[in-house]
Coordinates of C-alpha atoms in Angstrom, one line a residue:
Chain A
X16 CA 6.5 -59.8 0.1
X17 CA 3.9 -58.8 -1.9
X18 CA 5.1 -58.1 -5.7
X19 CA 2.5 -56.2 -7.8
X20 CA 2.0 -53.6 -10.5
X21 CA 2.5 -50.8 -8.3
X22 CA 5.6 -51.6 -6.7
X23 CA 7.4 -53.4 -9.2
X24 CA 9.1 -50.5 -11.1
X25 CA 10.5 -49.4 -7.7
X26 CA 12.0 -52.9 -6.8
X27 CA 13.4 -53.4 -10.3
X28 CA 15.4 -50.0 -9.6
X29 CA 16.3 -51.5 -6.3
X30 CA 17.4 -54.8 -7.6
X31 CA 19.6 -52.9 -10.0
X32 CA 20.9 -50.4 -7.2
X33 CA 22.0 -53.6 -5.2
X34 CA 19.8 -52.6 -2.2
X35 CA 17.3 -55.4 -2.2
X36 CA 18.4 -58.0 0.1
X37 CA 18.9 -61.9 -0.8
X38 CA 15.1 -62.5 0.0
X39 CA 13.9 -59.6 -1.8
X40 CA 15.9 -60.4 -4.8
X41 CA 14.8 -64.0 -5.2
X42 CA 11.3 -63.1 -4.6
X43 CA 11.5 -60.7 -7.5
X44 CA 13.3 -63.2 -9.4
X45 CA 10.4 -65.4 -9.1
X46 CA 8.0 -63.0 -9.6
X47 CA 9.9 -62.1 -12.9
X48 CA 9.8 -65.6 -14.1
X49 CA 5.8 -66.0 -13.3
X50 CA 4.5 -62.8 -14.7
X51 CA 5.4 -61.7 -18.8
X52 CA 4.5 -58.3 -17.7
X53 CA 7.0 -58.1 -15.1
X54 CA 10.0 -59.6 -17.2
X55 CA 9.2 -57.2 -19.6
X56 CA 9.7 -54.2 -17.4
X57 CA 12.4 -55.7 -16.0
X58 CA 14.4 -56.2 -19.8
X59 CA 13.5 -52.6 -20.4
X60 CA 14.9 -50.9 -17.6
X61 CA 18.0 -53.3 -17.8
X62 CA 18.6 -52.3 -21.7
X63 CA 18.2 -48.8 -20.3
X64 CA 20.9 -49.4 -18.0
X65 CA 23.0 -50.8 -20.8
X66 CA 22.5 -47.5 -22.8
X67 CA 23.6 -45.4 -20.1
X68 CA 26.2 -47.0 -18.5
X69 CA 29.6 -47.2 -19.4
X70 CA 29.8 -46.0 -23.0
X71 CA 26.6 -44.2 -22.8
X72 CA 28.1 -41.3 -20.4
X73 CA 28.2 -37.9 -21.8
X74 CA 31.9 -37.3 -23.0
X75 CA 32.3 -33.9 -21.7
X76 CA 30.4 -31.1 -20.3
X77 CA 30.4 -27.9 -21.7
X78 CA 33.7 -26.3 -21.7
X79 CA 31.9 -22.7 -20.7
X80 CA 29.9 -24.5 -17.9
X81 CA 33.4 -26.3 -16.4
X82 CA 34.7 -23.0 -16.4
X83 CA 32.1 -21.2 -14.1
X84 CA 32.4 -24.4 -11.8
X85 CA 36.1 -23.2 -11.7
X86 CA 36.5 -21.2 -8.3
X87 CA 38.4 -18.7 -8.8
X88 CA 39.0 -16.2 -6.3
X89 CA 40.9 -12.8 -8.7
X90 CA 40.8 -11.8 -11.9
X91 CA 44.3 -12.9 -12.3
X92 CA 43.4 -16.5 -12.3
X93 CA 41.2 -16.1 -15.2
X94 CA 42.0 -17.7 -18.2
X95 CA 41.9 -14.7 -20.5
X96 CA 44.5 -12.8 -22.4
X97 CA 46.7 -10.6 -20.1
X98 CA 45.6 -7.0 -21.7
X99 CA 41.7 -7.9 -21.4
X100 CA 42.3 -8.8 -17.8
X101 CA 44.2 -5.6 -17.1
X102 CA 41.6 -3.9 -18.8
X103 CA 38.8 -4.8 -16.7
X104 CA 40.8 -4.3 -13.8
X105 CA 41.4 -0.8 -14.7
X106 CA 37.8 -0.4 -15.8
X107 CA 36.6 -1.7 -12.3
X108 CA 39.2 0.7 -10.6
X109 CA 40.9 -2.0 -8.8
X110 CA 44.1 -1.9 -10.9
X111 CA 47.6 -1.4 -9.0
X112 CA 49.7 1.5 -10.1
X113 CA 51.7 -1.1 -11.7
X114 CA 49.1 -2.6 -13.5
X115 CA 47.8 0.6 -14.4
X116 CA 51.5 2.0 -15.9
X117 CA 52.0 -1.6 -17.5
X118 CA 48.4 -1.2 -19.2
X119 CA 49.3 2.5 -20.1
X120 CA 52.1 1.2 -21.7
X121 CA 50.6 -1.4 -23.8
X122 CA 48.3 1.3 -25.1
X123 CA 50.6 3.2 -26.2
X124 CA 52.7 0.8 -28.2
X125 CA 50.0 -0.9 -29.7
X126 CA 46.6 0.9 -32.0
X127 CA 44.6 -2.2 -31.5
X128 CA 44.9 -2.3 -27.6
X129 CA 44.6 1.4 -27.6
X130 CA 41.0 0.9 -29.4
X131 CA 40.2 -2.1 -27.3
X132 CA 41.0 0.0 -24.1
X133 CA 38.5 2.8 -25.2
X134 CA 36.0 0.5 -25.7
X135 CA 36.4 -0.8 -22.6
X136 CA 36.0 2.3 -21.3
X137 CA 32.6 2.8 -22.4
X138 CA 31.4 -0.2 -21.5
X139 CA 29.9 0.8 -18.1
X140 CA 26.2 0.9 -18.0
X141 CA 24.8 4.2 -16.9
X142 CA 21.8 4.3 -15.0
X143 CA 18.8 6.6 -16.7
X144 CA 18.0 8.6 -13.7
X145 CA 14.7 9.9 -15.3
X146 CA 13.5 6.1 -14.9
X147 CA 11.4 6.4 -12.0
X148 CA 9.0 3.4 -10.6
X149 CA 5.7 4.6 -10.8
X150 CA 2.9 4.1 -8.2
X151 CA 5.8 3.9 -5.8
X152 CA 3.8 5.9 -3.0
X153 CA 1.1 2.7 -3.4
X154 CA 4.1 0.6 -2.2
X155 CA 4.2 2.9 1.1
X156 CA 2.5 1.4 4.5
X157 CA 0.4 3.6 6.9
X158 CA 0.3 2.9 10.6
X159 CA -2.1 0.5 11.3
X160 CA -3.7 1.1 14.7
X161 CA -5.0 -2.0 16.5
X162 CA -8.8 -2.5 16.6
X163 CA -8.7 -2.4 20.4
X164 CA -7.8 1.5 20.3
X165 CA -11.0 2.0 18.1
X166 CA -12.9 0.4 20.9
X167 CA -11.0 2.5 23.2
X168 CA -11.5 5.6 21.5
X169 CA -15.5 5.1 21.3
X170 CA -15.7 4.1 24.7
X171 CA -13.9 7.3 25.6
X172 CA -16.3 9.5 23.7
X173 CA -19.3 7.3 25.1
X174 CA -18.0 8.0 28.8
X175 CA -17.5 11.5 27.7
X176 CA -20.6 11.9 26.3
X177 CA -22.5 10.2 29.4
X178 CA -20.6 12.3 31.8
X179 CA -21.6 15.3 30.0
X180 CA -25.1 14.7 29.7
X181 CA -25.4 13.4 33.7
X182 CA -23.4 16.8 34.4
X183 CA -25.3 19.2 32.2
X184 CA -28.3 18.0 31.4
X185 CA -29.1 16.0 34.8
X186 CA -31.9 18.3 35.5
X187 CA -33.6 18.1 31.9
X188 CA -34.0 14.0 32.7
X189 CA -37.4 14.9 32.2
X190 CA -38.0 13.7 28.5
X191 CA -41.4 13.2 27.8
X192 CA -40.4 11.3 24.3
X193 CA -38.2 9.3 26.6
X194 CA -41.0 8.3 29.3
X195 CA -43.0 5.4 27.6
X196 CA -44.9 5.3 30.8
X197 CA -46.4 8.8 30.6
X198 CA -50.2 9.2 30.9
X199 CA -52.1 11.7 28.9
X200 CA -55.1 12.6 31.1
X201 CA -58.2 15.2 30.3
X202 CA -58.7 18.4 31.9
X203 CA -60.8 21.2 31.1
X204 CA -60.5 20.1 27.7
X205 CA -56.7 20.6 27.8
X206 CA -54.4 17.9 27.6
X207 CA -52.2 17.2 31.1
X208 CA -49.2 14.8 30.9
X209 CA -48.4 13.1 33.9
X210 CA -44.9 11.5 34.2
X211 CA -44.6 8.3 35.7
X212 CA -47.1 5.7 35.7
X213 CA -47.7 5.2 39.4
X214 CA -48.6 8.9 39.8
X215 CA -52.3 7.9 40.1
X216 CA -52.5 4.4 41.5
X217 CA -53.6 6.3 44.7
X218 CA -56.5 7.2 42.9
X219 CA -59.9 5.0 43.0
X220 CA -61.0 4.7 39.6
X221 CA -58.0 5.2 38.3
X222 CA -57.6 4.9 34.7
X223 CA -55.6 7.6 33.9
X224 CA -57.5 9.2 30.8
X225 CA -60.4 9.3 33.1
X226 CA -58.4 11.7 35.2
X227 CA -59.8 15.3 35.8
X228 CA -57.9 18.2 36.9
X229 CA -59.6 17.8 40.1
X230 CA -57.8 14.5 40.9
X231 CA -54.1 15.8 40.5
X232 CA -53.9 16.7 44.1
X233 CA -53.8 13.1 44.9
X234 CA -51.5 12.6 42.3
X235 CA -48.3 11.6 43.5
X236 CA -44.9 12.3 41.6
X237 CA -41.4 10.9 41.9
X238 CA -38.8 13.9 42.7
X239 CA -37.7 13.3 39.1
X240 CA -40.6 15.6 38.7
X241 CA -44.3 14.9 37.8
X242 CA -46.7 16.8 35.6
X243 CA -45.9 18.1 32.6
X244 CA -48.8 20.6 30.9
X245 CA -48.5 20.8 27.6
X246 CA -51.5 22.8 25.8
X247 CA -52.2 22.2 22.3
X248 CA -53.4 25.8 22.5
X249 CA -50.7 28.0 23.9
X250 CA -52.8 31.4 23.5
X251 CA -55.2 30.3 26.1
X252 CA -54.9 30.7 29.7
X253 CA -56.0 28.5 32.7
X254 CA -56.2 28.7 36.5
X255 CA -55.9 25.6 38.2
X256 CA -57.6 25.2 41.3
X257 CA -56.2 23.5 44.0
X258 CA -58.6 21.2 45.5
X259 CA -57.7 19.4 49.2
X260 CA -58.9 16.5 50.3
X261 CA -59.2 16.1 53.9
X262 CA -57.6 12.9 54.4
X263 CA -54.6 14.2 52.7
X264 CA -52.5 16.9 52.9
X265 CA -51.5 17.9 49.3
X266 CA -50.2 21.0 47.9
X267 CA -49.0 22.0 44.5
X268 CA -46.1 23.8 43.6
X269 CA -44.7 25.0 40.4
X270 CA -41.3 24.3 39.4
X271 CA -39.5 25.9 36.5
X272 CA -37.1 23.5 35.0
X273 CA -34.3 25.1 33.5
X274 CA -31.1 23.0 32.0
X275 CA -29.2 23.7 34.9
X276 CA -31.5 23.9 37.9
X277 CA -35.1 23.5 39.3
X278 CA -36.5 26.4 41.3
X279 CA -39.5 26.7 43.2
X280 CA -41.4 29.5 43.7
X281 CA -41.6 31.0 47.4
X282 CA -44.8 30.2 48.5
X283 CA -45.9 26.6 47.4
X284 CA -49.3 26.6 49.0
X285 CA -50.6 29.5 46.8
X286 CA -52.5 28.6 43.6
X287 CA -50.5 29.7 40.8
X288 CA -52.0 30.8 37.8
X289 CA -50.5 29.3 34.5
X290 CA -49.7 31.6 32.0
X291 CA -49.5 29.4 29.0
X292 CA -47.3 32.0 27.1
X293 CA -45.1 31.6 29.9
X294 CA -45.0 27.9 29.8
X295 CA -44.1 28.6 25.6
X296 CA -41.5 30.9 26.8
X297 CA -40.0 28.0 28.7
X298 CA -38.9 26.0 25.3
X299 CA -38.7 22.7 25.8
X300 CA -38.0 22.6 29.1
X301 CA -41.5 23.4 29.6
X302 CA -43.2 23.8 33.0
X303 CA -43.3 21.2 35.7
X304 CA -46.1 20.9 38.1
X305 CA -44.7 19.0 41.0
X306 CA -47.0 17.8 43.7
X307 CA -45.0 16.8 46.4
X308 CA -46.7 15.0 49.4
X309 CA -44.7 16.5 52.2
X310 CA -47.7 17.0 55.1
X311 CA -48.0 19.8 57.1
X312 CA -44.9 19.3 59.2
X313 CA -43.3 19.2 55.9
X314 CA -44.7 22.3 54.3
X315 CA -43.1 24.2 57.5
X316 CA -39.7 22.0 57.2
X317 CA -39.9 23.2 53.6
X318 CA -40.2 26.6 54.5
X319 CA -37.6 26.8 56.7
X320 CA -35.3 25.0 54.4
X321 CA -36.2 25.1 50.7
X322 CA -32.8 23.3 50.4
X323 CA -33.9 20.0 52.0
X324 CA -36.2 19.8 49.3
X325 CA -33.9 20.5 46.5
X326 CA -31.5 18.0 48.2
X327 CA -34.4 15.4 48.1
X328 CA -34.9 15.9 44.5
X329 CA -31.4 15.8 43.6
X330 CA -30.9 12.5 45.5
X331 CA -33.9 11.2 43.5
X332 CA -35.9 9.4 46.2
X333 CA -38.7 8.2 44.4
X334 CA -41.8 7.8 46.5
X335 CA -43.3 4.5 46.7
X336 CA -46.6 3.7 46.4
X337 CA -47.9 0.5 48.2
X338 CA -51.6 -0.7 47.6
X339 CA -53.2 -2.7 50.2
X340 CA -56.1 -5.2 49.7
X341 CA -59.0 -7.0 51.5
X342 CA -59.7 -10.5 52.0
X343 CA -61.9 -10.3 49.0
X344 CA -58.4 -9.1 46.8
X345 CA -60.3 -5.8 46.3
X346 CA -58.0 -2.7 46.5
X347 CA -58.6 -0.9 50.4
X348 CA -55.8 1.4 50.6
X349 CA -53.0 2.9 49.0
X350 CA -49.8 4.3 51.3
X351 CA -46.9 6.6 49.8
X352 CA -43.5 5.8 51.1
X353 CA -41.4 8.6 51.0
X354 CA -38.2 8.0 52.7
X355 CA -39.1 6.2 56.0
X356 CA -42.2 8.1 55.9
X357 CA -45.9 6.6 55.1
X358 CA -48.6 8.6 54.2
X359 CA -52.0 6.9 54.0
X360 CA -53.1 8.6 50.5
X361 CA -56.2 6.8 49.9
X362 CA -58.4 4.2 51.6
X363 CA -62.1 2.8 51.2
Chain B
X5 CA 13.1 -1.7 11.0
X6 CA 10.0 0.2 11.6
X7 CA 7.2 1.6 9.4
X8 CA 9.4 4.8 8.9
X9 CA 12.4 3.3 7.8
X10 CA 10.4 1.1 5.9
X11 CA 8.4 3.8 3.9
X12 CA 12.4 5.5 3.6
X13 CA 13.2 2.4 1.7
X14 CA 10.5 3.0 -0.5
X15 CA 11.4 6.4 -1.1
X16 CA 15.3 5.7 -1.4
X17 CA 15.4 2.4 -3.3
X18 CA 12.1 1.9 -5.4
X19 CA 13.2 3.7 -8.4
X20 CA 16.9 1.8 -8.2
X21 CA 15.1 -1.5 -8.0
X22 CA 12.7 -0.7 -10.9
X23 CA 15.7 0.4 -13.0
X24 CA 17.3 -2.9 -12.3
X25 CA 14.5 -4.8 -12.9
X26 CA 13.6 -2.9 -16.2
X27 CA 16.9 -3.4 -17.6
X28 CA 16.7 -7.1 -16.5
X29 CA 13.3 -8.0 -17.9
X30 CA 12.5 -5.0 -20.2
X31 CA 9.3 -5.2 -19.3
X32 CA 7.8 -2.2 -17.3
X33 CA 4.5 -4.6 -16.1
X34 CA 6.7 -7.2 -15.0
X35 CA 9.1 -4.8 -13.3
X36 CA 6.7 -3.2 -12.0
X37 CA 5.0 -6.3 -9.7
X38 CA 8.5 -7.6 -9.3
X39 CA 8.7 -4.5 -7.3
X40 CA 5.9 -4.7 -5.5
X41 CA 6.3 -8.2 -4.8
X42 CA 10.1 -7.4 -3.2
X43 CA 8.3 -4.6 -1.3
X44 CA 5.7 -6.8 0.0
X45 CA 8.9 -9.4 1.4
X46 CA 10.1 -6.5 2.9
X47 CA 7.6 -5.7 5.1
X48 CA 6.9 -9.0 5.9
X49 CA 10.6 -9.5 7.1
X50 CA 10.5 -5.5 8.3
X51 CA 10.2 -6.5 12.0
X52 CA 12.6 -8.7 12.0
X53 CA 14.8 -6.7 9.6
X54 CA 17.8 -4.0 10.4
X55 CA 17.5 -1.1 8.6
X56 CA 20.9 -1.3 7.3
X57 CA 20.1 -4.7 5.7
X58 CA 16.9 -3.7 4.1
X59 CA 18.5 -2.6 0.8
X60 CA 20.2 -5.9 0.3
X61 CA 17.5 -7.8 1.2
X62 CA 15.3 -6.0 -1.0
X63 CA 17.7 -6.5 -4.0
X64 CA 18.1 -9.9 -3.1
X65 CA 14.1 -10.8 -3.5
X66 CA 14.1 -8.4 -6.5
X67 CA 16.9 -10.7 -7.7
X68 CA 15.6 -13.5 -6.7
X69 CA 12.0 -12.6 -8.3
X70 CA 13.5 -11.5 -11.6
X71 CA 15.8 -14.8 -11.9
X72 CA 12.5 -16.5 -11.6
X73 CA 10.4 -14.6 -13.9
X74 CA 13.3 -14.6 -16.6
X75 CA 13.0 -18.4 -16.1
X76 CA 9.3 -18.6 -16.4
X77 CA 9.3 -16.4 -19.2
X78 CA 12.0 -18.2 -21.5
X79 CA 13.4 -14.8 -22.2
X80 CA 16.9 -15.5 -22.0
X81 CA 19.0 -15.2 -25.2
X82 CA 21.6 -17.1 -26.2
X83 CA 25.0 -15.5 -26.8
X84 CA 25.3 -17.0 -30.1
X85 CA 21.9 -15.0 -31.3
X86 CA 24.0 -11.6 -30.3
X87 CA 26.5 -12.5 -32.6
X88 CA 24.9 -12.1 -35.8
X89 CA 24.7 -8.3 -35.6
X90 CA 25.3 -6.4 -39.0
X91 CA 28.5 -4.5 -39.9
X92 CA 28.1 -0.8 -38.7
X93 CA 24.9 -1.4 -36.7
X94 CA 26.0 1.0 -34.6
X95 CA 24.7 3.7 -37.2
X96 CA 21.6 2.7 -36.3
X97 CA 22.1 3.9 -33.0
X98 CA 22.3 7.3 -31.4
X99 CA 24.0 6.7 -28.1
X100 CA 26.4 4.1 -26.8
X101 CA 24.3 3.7 -24.0
X102 CA 21.7 2.5 -26.3
X103 CA 24.0 -0.1 -28.0
X104 CA 24.7 -1.5 -24.5
X105 CA 21.0 -1.5 -23.3
X106 CA 21.0 -4.1 -26.6
X107 CA 23.9 -5.7 -25.5
X108 CA 22.6 -6.1 -21.9
X109 CA 19.2 -8.2 -23.4
X110 CA 21.7 -10.7 -25.2
X111 CA 23.9 -11.4 -21.9
X112 CA 23.0 -14.4 -20.0
X113 CA 21.0 -13.4 -17.0
X114 CA 23.6 -14.0 -14.2
X115 CA 26.2 -11.8 -16.0
X116 CA 23.3 -8.9 -16.4
X117 CA 22.4 -9.1 -13.0
X118 CA 26.1 -8.5 -11.9
X119 CA 26.7 -5.6 -14.7
X120 CA 23.9 -3.9 -13.6
X121 CA 24.2 -4.1 -9.9
X122 CA 27.8 -3.2 -10.4
X123 CA 26.9 0.0 -12.6
X124 CA 23.4 1.1 -11.7
X125 CA 23.9 0.8 -7.8
X126 CA 27.6 0.6 -7.3
X127 CA 27.6 -2.6 -5.2
X128 CA 30.5 -4.2 -3.9
X129 CA 31.5 -7.3 -5.2
X130 CA 30.7 -9.1 -1.7
X131 CA 27.4 -7.4 -1.8
X132 CA 26.6 -8.8 -5.1
X133 CA 27.4 -11.8 -4.2
X134 CA 25.0 -11.6 -1.1
X135 CA 22.5 -10.0 -3.2
X136 CA 22.7 -12.7 -5.9
X137 CA 23.3 -15.5 -3.9
X138 CA 26.5 -16.2 -5.9
X139 CA 29.9 -16.4 -4.5
X140 CA 32.7 -14.2 -4.7
X141 CA 34.7 -15.5 -7.0
X142 CA 31.5 -16.7 -9.4
X143 CA 30.8 -12.4 -9.2
X144 CA 34.1 -11.4 -10.5
X145 CA 34.1 -14.1 -13.1
X146 CA 30.9 -12.8 -14.4
X147 CA 31.9 -9.1 -14.0
X148 CA 34.9 -9.9 -16.1
X149 CA 32.9 -12.0 -18.8
X150 CA 30.3 -9.2 -18.8
X151 CA 32.6 -6.8 -19.6
X152 CA 34.7 -8.2 -22.3
X153 CA 30.8 -9.6 -23.8
X154 CA 30.1 -5.7 -23.8
X155 CA 33.5 -4.6 -25.3
X156 CA 32.8 -7.2 -28.1
X157 CA 29.5 -6.3 -28.6
X158 CA 30.6 -2.7 -29.1
X159 CA 33.2 -4.0 -31.9
X160 CA 30.8 -6.1 -33.2
X161 CA 28.5 -3.3 -34.3
X162 CA 31.0 -1.7 -35.9
X163 CA 32.4 0.6 -33.7
X164 CA 36.2 0.1 -34.2
X165 CA 38.0 3.4 -33.4
X166 CA 37.5 6.4 -31.0
X167 CA 35.9 8.3 -33.8
X168 CA 33.3 5.9 -34.2
X169 CA 32.1 6.4 -31.0
X170 CA 32.6 10.1 -31.1
X171 CA 30.0 10.2 -33.4
X172 CA 28.0 8.5 -31.3
X173 CA 28.5 10.4 -28.1

């Protein structure tokens, strides 16, 4: 056993408690004999024990405390004058009929007991009902809704807005501000904005900014609408004239876009004079020039069944542009795919 | 106990708890703090607590916190101190209740608690025992000694007769 200054005190206590075994006691004796510091500690502890054990014990505990330790089960067992006991029983309203009568007799016979009885009757504390807890409303709790409800609510609102937007603004999805690919072309001194980047893919030298109105028939748009005209000088009037390319059957139709529908004029082949004032009247929805490569047959079909065009628009089947290249890697042709139909829109 | 029942407890018992504490600790701020702590404990336990037991639980928390406060604050007064009451001191008071309030402050905390719970809340002895954690016998002893003490205190203030009391009442 290793005895050092850290454990010597504990060992001394155990020694006097008699909890050390024989070997430990012997080792402790040896350590005390060898180490004067340990011996001093041992002697101090021994002398302290001598003071407290035996005659050093407290003579008696506080009588009142001793009284408290007694386990009484009834007032009658409390060691106190009988009258006081009765008085408390009466004031506590737990006296029996006999006790009550005896109490009454006692106070009638003795004035001093009567005085005591009066005092006892006033010994009850009355609550001060004017005294109210301040700020007690702060102690109340409100229902804490889990965060997932907030997320669910936000998701529901978001879903509602999305659906609402799809239902009510699906036809107004042409939002120039939204379309980063919008290309501005200069046309007769006026700005023409064309929606969709690939619209001019089929045009040779098709740097969009160099486009002229004459190229417009070559411009292909997706069914999500094509060209928006924005006139910086809305008071003026412009009469666009269509130019037909021999190799391409293309036509220009004018579609006015409103919030709920897209309508087309009856005769899509007629060049239409655009009245810029009327464009202004169309407000934000503007006037969309929709150029649709539908071919001769397509035109005939369209005349027969305009609903098909509408359906196609609604289905948003965007035409695809296919560019072909020659062996030198130069562009030699552009085709337009609409559905399963391929239209050669340009070739070298 | 649900949140509505908890809030009902606040409405019903906060004033009682506050009065009980204020009379025990004689410090409005401390009483408010203990009320707050007690309701905090009630809130923590509210899910596992029956509403019928809420009052008892609340007063237990308040009582324990009050005892801790009194111990920490050393505000207990010895019974002997209260003996030095000048004769006819009752003339300084306007109400018997004022004298009793003064007497309460000189009582031992355990006695004061059981007397307050008995008089202010109208608790039965068994309920007081549950709240204070004392045995039923101890509660009875404290009630008894408390009553005798209050009566003696009234005597010491100089109230000897019914007429003295009438002067106050």
